[in-house]
Coordinates of C-alpha atoms and ligand atoms in Angstrom, one line a residue:
M1 CA 0.0 0.0 0.1
A2 CA 1.2 3.6 -0.8
D3 CA 3.2 5.4 2.0
T4 CA 1.0 8.1 3.2
D5 CA 1.4 10.9 5.8
F6 CA -1.3 9.5 8.0
D7 CA -3.4 6.3 8.1
I8 CA -6.6 8.1 8.2
I9 CA -7.7 11.8 7.9
V10 CA -11.1 13.0 9.6
I11 CA -12.9 16.0 8.1
G12 CA -14.4 17.9 11.0
A13 CA -14.3 17.5 14.9
G14 CA -18.0 17.2 15.7
C15 CA -19.6 14.0 17.3
A16 CA -19.0 11.9 14.4
G17 CA -15.3 13.1 13.5
A18 CA -14.1 13.1 17.2
I19 CA -15.4 9.6 17.8
A20 CA -14.0 8.2 14.5
A21 CA -10.8 9.8 15.4
Y22 CA -10.9 8.3 19.0
V23 CA -11.6 4.7 17.8
A24 CA -9.1 4.7 15.0
A25 CA -6.3 6.2 17.4
K26 CA -7.3 3.6 20.0
K27 CA -6.7 1.0 17.3
G28 CA -3.2 2.0 16.9
K29 CA -3.7 4.1 13.6
S30 CA -2.0 7.5 12.9
V31 CA -4.8 9.9 12.6
L32 CA -5.3 13.6 11.6
V33 CA -8.5 15.5 12.2
V34 CA -8.8 18.8 10.5
E35 CA -11.4 21.2 11.7
R36 CA -12.4 24.5 10.4
G37 CA -13.4 26.2 13.7
E38 CA -10.8 27.7 15.9
Y39 CA -11.5 24.8 18.3
A40 CA -13.9 21.6 18.2
G41 CA -17.3 22.9 18.9
A42 CA -16.7 26.4 17.9
K43 CA -19.0 26.2 15.1
N44 CA -21.4 23.4 16.3
M45 CA -25.0 23.5 17.3
T46 CA -27.5 21.2 18.5
G47 CA -30.9 21.4 20.5
G48 CA -29.8 19.5 22.4
R49 CA -29.8 16.5 24.2
I50 CA -27.9 13.3 23.2
Y51 CA -29.3 9.8 23.9
A52 CA -26.2 8.2 25.7
H53 CA -26.3 4.7 24.5
S54 CA -23.9 4.9 21.5
L55 CA -21.3 7.1 23.4
K56 CA -21.5 4.6 26.4
R57 CA -20.7 1.7 24.0
V58 CA -17.7 3.5 22.6
F59 CA -16.0 4.2 25.8
D60 CA -17.1 0.8 27.3
D61 CA -15.4 -0.9 24.3
Y62 CA -12.2 1.3 24.0
S63 CA -11.4 3.2 27.2
E64 CA -10.5 0.1 29.4
G65 CA -12.9 1.3 32.0
E66 CA -11.3 4.8 32.3
I67 CA -14.3 6.9 30.9
T68 CA -17.8 6.4 32.6
T69 CA -20.7 8.4 32.4
E70 CA -19.6 10.6 35.4
D71 CA -16.5 11.8 33.3
I72 CA -18.6 13.0 30.5
P73 CA -19.4 16.7 30.5
Y74 CA -23.1 16.4 30.4
E75 CA -25.3 19.1 31.6
R76 CA -28.5 17.5 33.0
K77 CA -29.8 14.0 32.9
I78 CA -33.3 14.4 31.2
T79 CA -36.0 13.0 33.4
H80 CA -38.9 15.0 32.0
E81 CA -40.4 14.9 28.5
R82 CA -42.8 17.7 27.6
I83 CA -44.6 18.0 24.6
S84 CA -46.8 21.1 23.7
L85 CA -49.4 22.1 21.4
L86 CA -49.5 25.9 21.0
D87 CA -52.2 28.0 19.6
P88 CA -51.8 31.8 20.0
A89 CA -54.5 31.8 22.7
S90 CA -53.8 28.5 24.4
S91 CA -51.2 25.9 25.3
M92 CA -51.6 22.2 26.1
T93 CA -48.7 20.2 27.6
I94 CA -48.0 16.7 28.3
D95 CA -45.4 16.1 31.0
F96 CA -44.0 12.5 31.3
T97 CA -41.6 11.3 33.7
S98 CA -40.5 7.8 34.4
D99 CA -37.7 5.9 36.2
Q100 CA -37.0 4.3 32.8
L101 CA -35.7 7.4 31.5
G102 CA -32.7 7.6 33.9
V103 CA -31.8 3.8 33.5
E104 CA -28.0 3.6 32.3
G105 CA -28.0 2.7 28.7
R106 CA -31.4 4.3 28.1
D107 CA -30.4 7.7 29.7
S108 CA -30.3 11.0 27.8
Y109 CA -28.4 14.2 28.7
S110 CA -28.6 18.0 27.7
V111 CA -25.2 19.2 26.3
L112 CA -23.6 22.4 25.3
R113 CA -21.7 21.6 22.2
A114 CA -18.6 24.1 22.8
D115 CA -17.6 22.1 26.1
F116 CA -19.0 18.7 24.9
D117 CA -17.1 18.8 21.6
Q118 CA -13.9 20.0 23.1
W119 CA -13.9 17.3 25.6
L120 CA -14.5 14.6 22.9
A121 CA -11.7 16.0 21.0
E122 CA -9.4 15.8 24.0
Q123 CA -10.2 12.2 24.4
A124 CA -9.3 11.6 20.8
E125 CA -6.0 13.6 21.2
D126 CA -5.2 11.6 24.5
A127 CA -5.7 8.5 22.3
G128 CA -3.1 9.8 19.9
A129 CA -4.9 11.7 17.1
E130 CA -3.5 14.9 16.0
F131 CA -5.8 18.0 15.4
I132 CA -5.3 21.0 13.1
N133 CA -8.0 23.6 14.0
G134 CA -8.8 26.9 12.2
I135 CA -8.3 25.5 8.6
A136 CA -11.0 24.2 6.4
V137 CA -10.6 21.2 4.2
E138 CA -11.0 22.5 0.6
H139 CA -10.7 19.5 -1.7
L140 CA -10.1 15.8 -1.4
L141 CA -6.8 14.5 -3.3
K142 CA -7.5 11.7 -5.7
D143 CA -5.2 9.4 -7.6
D144 CA -5.3 8.7 -11.2
A145 CA -7.7 6.1 -10.7
G146 CA -10.1 8.4 -8.9
K147 CA -9.5 6.9 -5.4
V148 CA -9.5 9.5 -2.6
C149 CA -5.9 9.6 -1.2
G150 CA -5.8 12.8 1.0
I151 CA -7.0 16.3 1.4
E152 CA -6.0 19.8 0.5
A153 CA -6.3 22.2 3.3
G154 CA -4.8 25.6 3.9
G155 CA -2.5 25.2 0.8
D156 CA -1.1 22.0 2.0
E157 CA -1.7 18.5 0.4
I158 CA -1.9 15.6 3.1
T159 CA -2.2 12.1 2.3
A160 CA -4.0 9.2 4.0
Q161 CA -5.1 5.6 3.3
V162 CA -8.7 6.6 4.2
V163 CA -10.5 9.9 4.6
I164 CA -13.3 9.9 6.9
D165 CA -15.8 12.9 5.9
A166 CA -17.5 14.0 9.2
E167 CA -18.2 17.6 7.9
G168 CA -21.7 17.7 9.1
Q169 CA -24.6 19.4 7.5
N170 CA -24.3 21.6 4.3
S171 CA -21.8 19.0 3.1
L172 CA -19.8 20.8 0.4
I173 CA -17.0 18.2 0.3
S174 CA -19.6 15.2 0.0
E175 CA -21.4 17.1 -2.8
R176 CA -18.5 18.7 -4.6
E177 CA -15.9 16.1 -4.5
L178 CA -17.9 12.9 -4.1
G179 CA -20.9 13.8 -6.0
N180 CA -23.5 13.1 -3.3
P181 CA -26.8 15.1 -4.1
R182 CA -27.7 18.1 -2.2
P183 CA -30.9 17.3 -0.2
K184 CA -34.1 19.1 -1.5
R185 CA -35.3 22.2 0.2
D186 CA -38.2 20.3 2.0
A187 CA -35.9 17.9 3.5
M188 CA -33.7 20.6 5.0
A189 CA -34.6 22.9 8.1
V190 CA -33.1 25.9 9.7
G191 CA -32.6 25.8 13.4
I192 CA -32.0 28.8 15.6
K193 CA -31.2 28.7 19.3
E194 CA -30.8 31.0 22.2
V195 CA -29.2 30.1 25.6
F196 CA -30.5 32.0 28.6
E197 CA -28.6 31.7 32.1
L198 CA -30.5 30.9 35.2
P199 CA -29.4 29.6 38.6
A200 CA -29.5 25.8 38.9
D201 CA -32.1 25.8 41.8
E202 CA -34.3 28.2 39.7
I203 CA -34.2 25.7 36.7
E204 CA -35.2 22.8 39.0
S205 CA -38.1 24.7 40.6
R206 CA -39.3 26.0 37.2
F207 CA -39.1 22.5 35.6
L208 CA -40.2 20.6 38.7
C209 CA -37.0 18.5 38.6
N210 CA -34.7 16.8 41.1
E211 CA -31.2 18.4 41.6
G212 CA -29.0 17.6 38.6
E213 CA -32.0 16.5 36.5
G214 CA -33.7 18.4 33.7
A215 CA -36.4 18.5 31.1
A216 CA -36.7 18.3 27.2
M217 CA -39.7 20.1 25.7
L218 CA -40.9 20.4 22.2
W219 CA -43.8 22.6 20.8
A220 CA -45.8 22.3 17.7
G221 CA -48.2 24.9 16.3
D222 CA -47.9 28.7 16.9
A223 CA -44.1 28.3 17.8
T224 CA -43.5 28.4 14.1
H225 CA -46.6 30.4 13.0
G226 CA -48.2 27.2 12.1
Y227 CA -45.4 26.1 9.6
T228 CA -43.9 22.6 9.5
G229 CA -41.4 22.5 12.5
G230 CA -41.6 23.5 16.1
G231 CA -40.0 24.8 19.2
F232 CA -37.4 23.2 21.5
L233 CA -36.1 23.6 25.1
Y234 CA -33.4 21.9 27.0
T235 CA -32.4 22.6 30.5
N236 CA -28.7 22.7 31.2
K237 CA -26.8 23.0 34.5
E238 CA -27.1 26.7 34.7
S239 CA -29.0 27.8 31.6
I240 CA -31.8 27.0 29.2
S241 CA -31.4 26.3 25.4
L242 CA -34.5 27.6 23.7
G243 CA -35.2 27.5 19.9
L244 CA -37.0 26.8 16.7
V245 CA -36.7 24.5 13.7
A246 CA -38.5 25.2 10.5
T247 CA -38.0 23.8 6.9
I248 CA -36.4 25.8 4.4
E249 CA -39.3 25.4 1.9
D250 CA -41.9 26.7 4.5
L251 CA -39.8 29.7 5.4
S252 CA -39.6 30.6 1.8
Q253 CA -43.3 30.9 1.6
S254 CA -43.6 32.9 4.9
D255 CA -43.6 36.6 5.2
T256 CA -42.0 36.2 8.7
T257 CA -38.3 35.5 9.4
I258 CA -37.4 32.5 11.7
Y259 CA -35.9 35.3 14.1
Q260 CA -39.3 37.1 14.2
M261 CA -40.9 33.6 14.8
L262 CA -38.5 33.2 17.8
D263 CA -39.2 36.5 19.2
D264 CA -43.0 35.8 19.1
F265 CA -42.5 32.4 20.6
K266 CA -40.5 33.9 23.5
K267 CA -43.3 36.3 24.1
H268 CA -46.2 33.7 24.2
P269 CA -47.8 33.6 27.6
S270 CA -46.8 30.0 28.1
V271 CA -43.1 30.5 27.3
A272 CA -42.3 34.0 28.7
P273 CA -42.4 32.9 32.3
I274 CA -40.0 30.0 31.5
I275 CA -37.4 32.7 30.7
K276 CA -38.3 35.4 32.8
G277 CA -35.4 37.3 34.3
A278 CA -33.0 34.9 32.6
T279 CA -29.9 36.7 30.9
L280 CA -29.4 35.9 27.2
S281 CA -25.9 34.6 26.8
E282 CA -25.6 33.0 23.2
H283 CA -27.3 33.0 19.7
S284 CA -26.7 30.4 17.0
G285 CA -28.1 29.0 13.8
H286 CA -27.5 25.8 11.9
M287 CA -29.0 23.9 9.1
V288 CA -30.6 20.5 10.0
S289 CA -31.5 17.5 7.8
E290 CA -35.2 16.3 8.0
G291 CA -35.2 14.0 5.0
G292 CA -34.6 10.7 6.9
Y293 CA -33.9 7.4 5.4
N294 CA -34.6 8.5 1.7
S295 CA -31.9 11.3 1.9
I296 CA -29.0 8.8 3.0
P297 CA -26.4 9.4 0.3
E298 CA -23.6 7.0 -1.0
L299 CA -21.6 6.2 2.1
V300 CA -18.7 4.4 0.7
F301 CA -16.2 5.5 -1.7
D302 CA -12.8 4.4 -3.2
G303 CA -10.6 5.5 0.1
C304 CA -13.4 7.6 1.6
L305 CA -16.3 7.0 4.0
V306 CA -19.2 9.5 4.9
T307 CA -20.6 9.8 8.5
G308 CA -22.8 11.8 10.7
D309 CA -24.9 14.8 9.4
A310 CA -22.7 14.7 6.1
A311 CA -24.7 11.7 5.5
N312 CA -27.9 13.2 6.8
L313 CA -28.3 10.8 9.4
C314 CA -30.7 12.8 11.5
M315 CA -34.3 12.3 12.6
N316 CA -37.1 14.7 13.6
L317 CA -40.0 12.7 15.0
G318 CA -42.0 15.7 16.3
Y319 CA -41.7 14.3 19.8
M320 CA -37.9 13.7 19.7
V321 CA -34.9 14.8 17.7
R322 CA -31.8 12.6 17.1
G323 CA -28.7 13.2 15.4
M324 CA -25.8 12.9 17.9
D325 CA -26.3 9.5 18.9
L326 CA -26.5 8.5 15.1
A327 CA -23.3 10.6 14.4
V328 CA -21.4 8.9 17.3
E329 CA -22.4 5.3 16.1
S330 CA -21.7 6.0 12.5
G331 CA -18.2 7.6 13.4
R332 CA -17.3 4.4 15.4
L333 CA -18.4 2.0 12.5
A334 CA -16.6 4.1 9.9
A335 CA -13.3 4.0 12.1
E336 CA -13.6 0.3 12.5
A337 CA -14.2 -0.4 8.8
A338 CA -11.3 1.9 7.9
C339 CA -9.0 0.3 10.3
D340 CA -10.0 -3.3 9.1
A341 CA -9.6 -2.3 5.4
I342 CA -6.1 -0.8 6.1
D343 CA -5.0 -3.9 7.9
A344 CA -6.3 -5.9 5.0
G345 CA -4.4 -3.9 2.7
D346 CA -7.5 -2.9 0.5
V347 CA -8.9 0.6 1.1
S348 CA -10.9 0.5 -2.2
K349 CA -14.6 0.9 -2.2
A350 CA -15.0 -3.0 -2.0
G351 CA -12.4 -3.0 0.9
L352 CA -14.4 -0.5 2.8
A353 CA -17.8 -1.8 2.1
S354 CA -18.0 -3.4 5.6
Y355 CA -19.0 0.2 6.8
R356 CA -22.3 0.0 4.7
T357 CA -22.9 -3.5 6.0
K358 CA -22.2 -2.4 9.7
M359 CA -24.4 0.7 9.1
D360 CA -27.3 -1.5 7.6
N361 CA -27.1 -3.9 10.7
S362 CA -27.1 -0.9 13.1
F363 CA -29.8 0.9 14.8
V364 CA -28.9 4.1 12.7
V365 CA -30.0 2.8 9.4
Q366 CA -32.7 0.5 10.8
D367 CA -34.3 3.3 12.7
L368 CA -34.2 5.7 9.8
K369 CA -35.8 3.1 7.8
T370 CA -38.6 2.5 10.4
Y371 CA -39.4 6.1 10.2
A372 CA -38.8 6.5 6.4
L373 CA -42.4 7.7 5.6
W374 CA -42.4 10.3 8.5
P375 CA -40.6 13.3 6.9
E376 CA -43.2 13.4 4.1
T377 CA -46.2 12.6 6.4
M378 CA -45.0 15.5 8.7
E379 CA -44.4 17.7 5.7
N380 CA -47.9 17.4 4.4
W381 CA -49.8 17.3 7.7
H382 CA -50.5 20.9 7.8
R383 CA -53.3 20.7 10.2
M384 CA -51.1 19.3 12.9
F385 CA -49.3 22.8 13.0
T386 CA -52.4 25.0 12.5
D387 CA -55.9 23.6 13.2
Y388 CA -55.1 20.9 15.8
P389 CA -53.5 23.2 18.4
K390 CA -56.5 25.4 18.0
M391 CA -59.0 22.5 18.2
V392 CA -57.2 21.2 21.4
G393 CA -57.4 24.6 22.9
E394 CA -61.2 24.6 22.3
I395 CA -61.7 21.2 23.7
F396 CA -59.7 22.1 27.0
N397 CA -61.5 25.4 27.2
S398 CA -64.7 23.5 27.1
M399 CA -63.7 21.2 29.9
F400 CA -62.2 23.8 32.1
V401 CA -64.0 27.1 31.6
V402 CA -66.9 27.6 34.0
D403 CA -68.9 30.6 33.5
G404 CA -72.1 30.0 35.4
K405 CA -74.3 29.0 32.4
P406 CA -75.8 25.6 32.5
T407 CA -73.6 23.2 31.0
Q408 CA -73.8 20.0 28.8
H409 CA -72.3 16.7 29.1
L410 CA -68.7 16.6 27.8
K411 CA -69.4 14.4 24.7
K412 CA -71.8 17.0 23.6
R413 CA -69.4 20.0 24.1
I414 CA -66.4 18.1 22.4
M415 CA -67.9 16.5 19.4
P416 CA -69.0 19.7 17.8
I417 CA -65.4 20.9 18.0
V418 CA -64.0 17.9 16.6
K419 CA -66.7 17.4 13.8
Q420 CA -66.0 21.0 12.6
R421 CA -62.6 19.6 11.5
G422 CA -64.0 16.3 10.0
L423 CA -63.9 13.4 12.3
F424 CA -63.1 10.9 9.8
K425 CA -60.4 13.1 8.2
L426 CA -58.8 13.7 11.5
L427 CA -58.9 9.9 12.2
G428 CA -57.5 9.1 8.9
E429 CA -54.6 11.8 9.5
V430 CA -53.8 10.3 13.0
K431 CA -54.0 6.9 11.7
G432 CA -51.4 7.9 8.7
A433 CA -49.1 9.6 11.3
L434 CA -49.1 6.5 13.6
K435 CA -48.3 4.2 10.7
A436 CA -45.3 6.6 9.7
L437 CA -44.1 6.7 13.4
Ligands
LIG501 C1 -31.3 23.3 15.9 C2 -30.9 21.9 15.9 C3 -31.3 21.0 17.0 C4 -30.9 19.7 17.2 N1 -31.1 19.0 18.2 C5 -30.9 17.9 18.5 C6 -31.1 17.2 19.6 O1 -31.7 17.5 20.6 N2 -30.6 15.8 19.9 C7 -29.8 15.3 18.8 O2 -29.1 14.2 18.9 N3 -29.4 16.0 17.6 C8 -30.0 17.1 17.4 N4 -29.6 18.0 16.3 C9 -28.8 17.3 15.2 C10 -27.4 17.1 15.7 O3 -26.9 18.5 16.2 C11 -26.4 16.6 14.6 O4 -27.0 15.4 14.1 C12 -24.9 16.2 15.0 O5 -24.3 17.5 15.4 C13 -24.3 15.5 13.9 O6 -22.9 15.7 14.3 P1 -21.7 15.6 13.1 O7 -20.5 15.4 13.9 O8 -22.0 14.6 12.1 O9 -21.7 17.1 12.6 P2 -21.3 18.5 13.2 O10 -21.7 18.3 14.7 O11 -22.0 19.5 12.4 O12 -19.8 18.6 13.1 C14 -19.2 18.8 11.8 C15 -17.8 19.4 12.1 O13 -17.1 19.5 10.7 C16 -16.5 20.8 10.7 N5 -16.5 21.0 9.3 C17 -17.4 21.4 8.3 N6 -16.8 21.7 7.2 C18 -15.4 21.5 7.3 C19 -14.4 21.5 6.4 N7 -14.5 21.6 5.1 N8 -13.1 21.4 6.9 C20 -13.0 21.1 8.1 N9 -14.0 21.0 9.0 C21 -15.1 21.3 8.6 C22 -17.5 21.8 11.3 O14 -16.9 22.9 11.9 C23 -18.0 20.8 12.5 O15 -17.1 20.9 13.8 C24 -30.0 19.2 16.3 C25 -29.6 20.1 15.1 C26 -30.0 21.4 15.1 C27 -29.6 22.2 14.0

């Protein structure tokens, strides 16, 4: 095999890239990570909560017991799940808590990416990976046969046996250099987020959580002015991450910018008290893939593998968002496949094909496949974001408002509200959604 500067080069130090680098370095390979941000996490954004299972597996398998859950810079263990339907005049919230949410291996945690990503990068560095920060990879180097054999960055050419593309969303390298298609506008969303500082005990009392625990909230409806998408909130140790996601297609049809939507969302009577008195400390925006299974591009090339968000491995199910646990798993599997191929002396597309097989057998592709119909179902289910939050508000008003006039049985009060929307149409839409979920 050709003599190269490194065994493996990783593009990007997000969840996928840092884990790929960590695993490959632990397997004794020479690894270079090139990150365009000034430091790992400088440009990264998430809601965000990470489901911990895939990260736990990496450290259980590779850290020889040195890294446990307590060592990871998580913010709060999420023990409350809240889903809200928001109408301009009302809000209906389900609050779920269960001991199952905290069980190790099923647990999830809020994270702040600047801290979290730097810590992941440190683990990869301690394992032996080298990092260059503040330089973007501009091109892939290819040999005469078209096989990827390195990168061009900051005017330098650096060679490797395998390049792992972990550049995240808006994946220009994957598109431009590997020929993967750009996701369609309705399969892409924009997310914006603000972080508000609040003392830990204030967070715990506002969200009814025990010490060190926290809540995740998702809103549908007026949060995005009735457009497809929604609001999100995650409680951190001493701050709250609050934001919105809306599809690019819908935003292009709206007179309102996503910034205005966020301003209006923060003023909603059910949201304003949550951040009352809190200090705004951070503002960020990022693209997010909503296309699901049908958006997964080619993952394996001669000398190159694509991971994480660069491969659109993200799912927004309306009641949960997952991308980071998929990124971690794909980073691990890419590193393992790359190391096996290097050891076998064949880093061609055929030699690296075990990555695709490992991915197909993993929860990543299997879960995305299970929910393959959901992105389109959600995109076309406009009433979920407009009429249903209003209907739910009317139903609950009919239950809880007492004005001294003679009342009727609940059924007589509720049925006209539901029938106005078309009972069978509603049942059909709910059935379709349940099938897709
Ligand atoms: C608003 C929003 C909310 C979300 N909420 C959640 C959530 O609650 N839970 C969840 O699991 N997921 C969530 N996600 C998705 C999650 O953030 C992503 O799936 C995850 O970050 C993907 O990790 P990654 O490593 O593939 O990409 P990233 O984390 O984006 O990392 C890519 C890295 O590559 C670098 N890079 C890019 N181009 C180059 C280049 N040319 N050269 C060098 N470096 C480069 C970037 O700077 C970055 O560091 C959310 C996303 C958004 C936008």
